[in-house]
Tab-separated table of C-alpha atoms in Angstrom:
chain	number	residue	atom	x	y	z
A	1	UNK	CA	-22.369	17.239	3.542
A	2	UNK	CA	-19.450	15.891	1.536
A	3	UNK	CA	-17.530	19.032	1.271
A	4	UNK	CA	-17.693	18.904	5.032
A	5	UNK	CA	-15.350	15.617	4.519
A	6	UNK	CA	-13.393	17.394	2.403
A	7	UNK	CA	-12.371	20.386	4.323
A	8	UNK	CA	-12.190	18.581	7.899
A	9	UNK	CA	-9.497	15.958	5.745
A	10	UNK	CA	-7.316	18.763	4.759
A	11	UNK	CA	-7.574	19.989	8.326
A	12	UNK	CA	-6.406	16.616	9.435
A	13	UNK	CA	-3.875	16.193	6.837
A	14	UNK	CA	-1.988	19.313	7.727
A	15	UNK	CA	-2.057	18.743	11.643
A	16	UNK	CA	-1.220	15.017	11.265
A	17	UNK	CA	1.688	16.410	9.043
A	18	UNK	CA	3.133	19.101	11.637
A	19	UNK	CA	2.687	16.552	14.490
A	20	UNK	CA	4.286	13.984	12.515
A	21	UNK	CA	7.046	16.146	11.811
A	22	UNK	CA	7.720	17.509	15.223
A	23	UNK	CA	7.854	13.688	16.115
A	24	UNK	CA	10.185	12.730	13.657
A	25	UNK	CA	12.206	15.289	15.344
A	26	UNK	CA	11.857	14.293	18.240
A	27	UNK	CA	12.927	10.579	18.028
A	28	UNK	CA	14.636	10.385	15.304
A	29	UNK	CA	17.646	11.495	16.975
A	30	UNK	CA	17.169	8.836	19.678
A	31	UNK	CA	16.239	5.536	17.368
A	32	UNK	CA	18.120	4.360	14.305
A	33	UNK	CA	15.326	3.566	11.588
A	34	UNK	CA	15.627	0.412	10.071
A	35	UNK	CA	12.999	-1.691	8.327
A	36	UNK	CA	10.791	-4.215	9.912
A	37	UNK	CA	9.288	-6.293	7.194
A	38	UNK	CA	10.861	-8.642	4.224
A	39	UNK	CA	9.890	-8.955	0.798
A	40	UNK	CA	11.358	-12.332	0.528
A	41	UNK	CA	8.930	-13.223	3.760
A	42	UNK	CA	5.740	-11.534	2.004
A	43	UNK	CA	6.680	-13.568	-0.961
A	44	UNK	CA	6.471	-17.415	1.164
A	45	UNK	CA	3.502	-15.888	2.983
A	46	UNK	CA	1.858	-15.454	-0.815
A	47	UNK	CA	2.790	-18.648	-1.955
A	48	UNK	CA	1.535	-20.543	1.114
A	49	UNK	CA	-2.039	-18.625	1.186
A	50	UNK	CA	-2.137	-19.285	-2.645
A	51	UNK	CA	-1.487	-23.266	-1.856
A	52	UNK	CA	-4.343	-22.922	0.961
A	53	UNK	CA	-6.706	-21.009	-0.601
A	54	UNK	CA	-6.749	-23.422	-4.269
A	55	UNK	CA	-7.993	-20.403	-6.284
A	56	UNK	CA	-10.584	-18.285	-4.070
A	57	UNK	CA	-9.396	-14.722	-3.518
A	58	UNK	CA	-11.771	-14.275	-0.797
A	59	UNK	CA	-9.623	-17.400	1.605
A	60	UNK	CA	-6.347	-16.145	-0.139
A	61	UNK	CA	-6.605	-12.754	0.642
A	62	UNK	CA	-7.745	-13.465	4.383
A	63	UNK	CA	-4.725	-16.117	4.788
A	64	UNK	CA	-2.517	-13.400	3.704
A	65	UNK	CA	-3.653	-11.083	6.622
A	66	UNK	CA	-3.535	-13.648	9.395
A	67	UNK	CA	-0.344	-14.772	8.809
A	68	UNK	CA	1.065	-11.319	8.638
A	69	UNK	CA	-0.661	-10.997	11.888
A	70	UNK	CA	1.087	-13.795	13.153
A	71	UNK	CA	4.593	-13.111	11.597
A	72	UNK	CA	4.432	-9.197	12.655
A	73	UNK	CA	2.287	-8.744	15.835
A	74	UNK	CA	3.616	-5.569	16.542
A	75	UNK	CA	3.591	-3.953	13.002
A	76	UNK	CA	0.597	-5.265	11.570
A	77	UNK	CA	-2.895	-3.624	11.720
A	78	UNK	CA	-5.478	-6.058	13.404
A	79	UNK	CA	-8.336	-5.373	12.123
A	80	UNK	CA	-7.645	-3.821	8.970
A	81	UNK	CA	-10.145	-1.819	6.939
A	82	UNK	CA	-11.116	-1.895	3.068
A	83	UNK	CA	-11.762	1.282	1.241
A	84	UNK	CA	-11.136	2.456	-2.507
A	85	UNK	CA	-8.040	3.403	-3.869
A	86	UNK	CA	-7.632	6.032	-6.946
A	87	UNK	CA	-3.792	6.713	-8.181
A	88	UNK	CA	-2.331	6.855	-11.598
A	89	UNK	CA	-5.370	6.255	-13.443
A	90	UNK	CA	-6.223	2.919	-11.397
A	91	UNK	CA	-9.027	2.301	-9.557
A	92	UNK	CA	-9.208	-0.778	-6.583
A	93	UNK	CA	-9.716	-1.104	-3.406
A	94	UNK	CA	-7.300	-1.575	-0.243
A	95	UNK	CA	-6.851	-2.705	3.026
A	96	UNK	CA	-3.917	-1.119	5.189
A	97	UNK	CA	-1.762	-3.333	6.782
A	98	UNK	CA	0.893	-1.059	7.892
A	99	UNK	CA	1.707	2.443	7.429
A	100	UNK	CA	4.617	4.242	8.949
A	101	UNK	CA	7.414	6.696	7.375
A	102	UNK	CA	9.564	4.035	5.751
A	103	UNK	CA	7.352	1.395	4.741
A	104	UNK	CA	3.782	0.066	3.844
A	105	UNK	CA	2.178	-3.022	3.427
A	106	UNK	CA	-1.209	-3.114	2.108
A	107	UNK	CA	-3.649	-5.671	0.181
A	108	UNK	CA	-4.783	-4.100	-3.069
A	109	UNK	CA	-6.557	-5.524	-6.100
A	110	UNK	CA	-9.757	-5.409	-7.787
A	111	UNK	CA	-12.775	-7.560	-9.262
A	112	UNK	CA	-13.177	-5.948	-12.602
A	113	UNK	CA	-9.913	-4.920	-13.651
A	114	UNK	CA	-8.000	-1.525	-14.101
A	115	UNK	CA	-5.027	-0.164	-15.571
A	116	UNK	CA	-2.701	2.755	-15.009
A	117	UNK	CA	0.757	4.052	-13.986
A	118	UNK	CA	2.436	2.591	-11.221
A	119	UNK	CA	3.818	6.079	-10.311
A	120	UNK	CA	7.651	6.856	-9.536
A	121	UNK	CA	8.699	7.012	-5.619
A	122	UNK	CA	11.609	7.303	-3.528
A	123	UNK	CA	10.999	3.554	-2.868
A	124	UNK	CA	11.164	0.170	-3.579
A	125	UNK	CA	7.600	-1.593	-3.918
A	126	UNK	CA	7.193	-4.986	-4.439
A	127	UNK	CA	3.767	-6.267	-6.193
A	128	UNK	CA	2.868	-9.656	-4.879
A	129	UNK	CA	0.150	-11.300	-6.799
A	130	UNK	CA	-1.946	-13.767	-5.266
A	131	UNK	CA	-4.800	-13.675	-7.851
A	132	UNK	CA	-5.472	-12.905	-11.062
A	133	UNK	CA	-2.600	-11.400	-13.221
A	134	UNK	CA	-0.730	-8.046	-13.417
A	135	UNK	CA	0.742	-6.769	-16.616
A	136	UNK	CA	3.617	-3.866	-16.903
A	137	UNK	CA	5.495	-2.042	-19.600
A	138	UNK	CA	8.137	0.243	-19.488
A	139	UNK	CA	8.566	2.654	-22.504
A	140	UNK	CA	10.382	1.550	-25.486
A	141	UNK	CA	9.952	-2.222	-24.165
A	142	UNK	CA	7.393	-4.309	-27.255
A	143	UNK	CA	6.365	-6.557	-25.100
A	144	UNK	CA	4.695	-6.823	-21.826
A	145	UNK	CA	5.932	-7.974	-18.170
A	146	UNK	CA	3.626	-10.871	-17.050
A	147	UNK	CA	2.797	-12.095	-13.396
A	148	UNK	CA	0.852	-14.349	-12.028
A	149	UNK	CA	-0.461	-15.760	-8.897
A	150	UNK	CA	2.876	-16.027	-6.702
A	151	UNK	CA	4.974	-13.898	-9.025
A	152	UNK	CA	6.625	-10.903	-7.349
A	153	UNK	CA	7.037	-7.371	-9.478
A	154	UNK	CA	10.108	-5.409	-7.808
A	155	UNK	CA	9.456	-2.076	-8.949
A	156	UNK	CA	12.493	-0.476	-8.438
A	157	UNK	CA	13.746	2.988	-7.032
A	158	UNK	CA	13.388	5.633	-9.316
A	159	UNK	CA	11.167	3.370	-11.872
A	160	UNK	CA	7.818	4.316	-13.632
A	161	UNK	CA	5.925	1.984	-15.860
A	162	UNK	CA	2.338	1.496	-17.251
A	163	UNK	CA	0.280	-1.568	-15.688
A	164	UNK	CA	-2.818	-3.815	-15.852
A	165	UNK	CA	-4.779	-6.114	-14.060
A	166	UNK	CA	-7.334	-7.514	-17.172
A	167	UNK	CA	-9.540	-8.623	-15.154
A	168	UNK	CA	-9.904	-9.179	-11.053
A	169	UNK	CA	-6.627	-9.550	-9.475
A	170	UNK	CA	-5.223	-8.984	-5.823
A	171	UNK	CA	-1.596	-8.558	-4.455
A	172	UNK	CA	0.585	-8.049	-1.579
A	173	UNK	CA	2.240	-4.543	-1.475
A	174	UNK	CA	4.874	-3.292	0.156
A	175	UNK	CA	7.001	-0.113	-0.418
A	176	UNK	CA	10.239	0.660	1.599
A	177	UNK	CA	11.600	3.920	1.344
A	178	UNK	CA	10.273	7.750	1.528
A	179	UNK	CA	6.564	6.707	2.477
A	180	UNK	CA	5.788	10.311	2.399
A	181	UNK	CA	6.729	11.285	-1.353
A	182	UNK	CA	4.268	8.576	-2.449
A	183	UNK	CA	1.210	10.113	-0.608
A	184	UNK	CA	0.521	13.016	-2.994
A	185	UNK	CA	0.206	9.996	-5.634
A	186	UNK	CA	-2.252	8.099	-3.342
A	187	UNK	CA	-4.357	11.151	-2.871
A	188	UNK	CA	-4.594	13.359	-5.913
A	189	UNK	CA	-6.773	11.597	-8.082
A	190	UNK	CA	-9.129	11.493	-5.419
A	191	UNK	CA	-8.795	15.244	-4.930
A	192	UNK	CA	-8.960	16.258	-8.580
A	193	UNK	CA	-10.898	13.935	-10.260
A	194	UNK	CA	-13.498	11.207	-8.350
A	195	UNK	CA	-14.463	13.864	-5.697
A	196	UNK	CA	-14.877	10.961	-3.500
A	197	UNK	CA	-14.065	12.877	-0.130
A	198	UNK	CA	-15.480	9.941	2.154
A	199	UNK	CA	-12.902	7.497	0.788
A	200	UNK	CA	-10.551	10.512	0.748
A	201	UNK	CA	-11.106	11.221	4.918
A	202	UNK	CA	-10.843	7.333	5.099
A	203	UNK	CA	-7.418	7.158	3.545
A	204	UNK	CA	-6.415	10.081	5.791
A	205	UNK	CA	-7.222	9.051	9.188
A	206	UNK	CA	-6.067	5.364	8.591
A	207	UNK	CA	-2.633	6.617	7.141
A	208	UNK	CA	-2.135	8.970	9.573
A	209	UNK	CA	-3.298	6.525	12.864
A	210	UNK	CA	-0.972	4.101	11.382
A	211	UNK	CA	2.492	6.438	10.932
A	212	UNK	CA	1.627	7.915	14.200
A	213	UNK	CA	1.183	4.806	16.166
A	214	UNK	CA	4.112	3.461	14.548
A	215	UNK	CA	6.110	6.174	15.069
A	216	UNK	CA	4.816	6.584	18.891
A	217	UNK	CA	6.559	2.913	19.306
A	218	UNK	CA	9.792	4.114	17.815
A	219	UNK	CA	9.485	2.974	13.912
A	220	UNK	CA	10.092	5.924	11.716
């Protein structure tokens, strides 16, 4: 039955795509896009979960999500639901916070550790850690970038580096720019290597509710 996921997630892909597109065409014209969230607010949300939660991921992680509940009603996912992540190499798992055509905010991380390449967008993303540690190099750099719990890693436009997390680690993500460019990343190693189609459906239909809701309330 999984190939069944497999197929019917392509199918869904393609006509979120085209109906996102014809969208986009439709009000883009009419609304001016501009961005909704603030990395300088994710990075005081961080810091005040990390002072509430003294140490456990579990009550950190869950501050994080109410209070970007509470500072972004409209933008941020209520319920939000975990599933794994495969991109660059890395393996963790996720929840989606938001997801529309110019930014995303999600909680990843992981309990065992993982490494891999951050990728290189058509965005800005900005790593907030709230446990653990994440380590980053960029090429011809000897030694490593370090960040801990309420440390923020601006990965800028254009920029591709190797990273860690030694051992369990979660953060606060969120990309502004070309959302769509980064998808392909999200998705391939999924596709070409885990053959995990149910996580692969999962990440489908909760991008593509999110951008389409979104966009449905006039935020490209």
């Amino acid at each position: 039955e999984t190939p069944g996921f497999g197929i019917m997630a392509f199918g869904m892909t393609f006509w979120s795509i085209v109906v996102a597109v014809l969208a986009a065409l439709l009000v883009g014209p009419l609304y001016a896009p501009t961005h909704v969230f603030s990395e300088k607010v994710m990075l005081q949300v961080a810091k005040n979960a990390i002072k509430k939660g003294h140490g456990n991921s579990t009550a950190i992680v869950n501050e994080v999500m109410h209070q970007m509940q509470v500072k972004y009603p409209r933008w941020v996912a209520k319920e939000p639901k975990w599933m794994f992540n495969n991109a660059g190499g890395a393996m963790g798992s996720m929840a989606v916070l938001h997801a529309s055509f110019s930014e995303y905010v999600i909680i990843f991380g992981t309990a065992v550790g993982t490494e891999g390449a951050t990728g290189r967008f058509m965005a800005d993303d900005w790593f907030t850690i709230l446990a653990g540690q994440q380590w980053a190099h960029s090429a011809g750099k000897m030694s490593k970038e370090i960040y801990k719990a309420g440390d923020q890693h601006h990965l800028k436009y254009g920029e591709f580096k190797q990273y860690k997390m030694p051992d369990e680690c979660w953060a606060l993500e969120y990309a502004r720019g070309n959302i769509v460019s980064m998808l392909p990343f999200g998705m391939f190693d999924t596709i070409f290597s885990t053959l995990d189609f149910y996580t692969f459906y999962q990440t489908v239909i909760v991008s593509a509710h999110e951008m389409l809701n979104n966009l449905l309330q006039g935020k490209i």
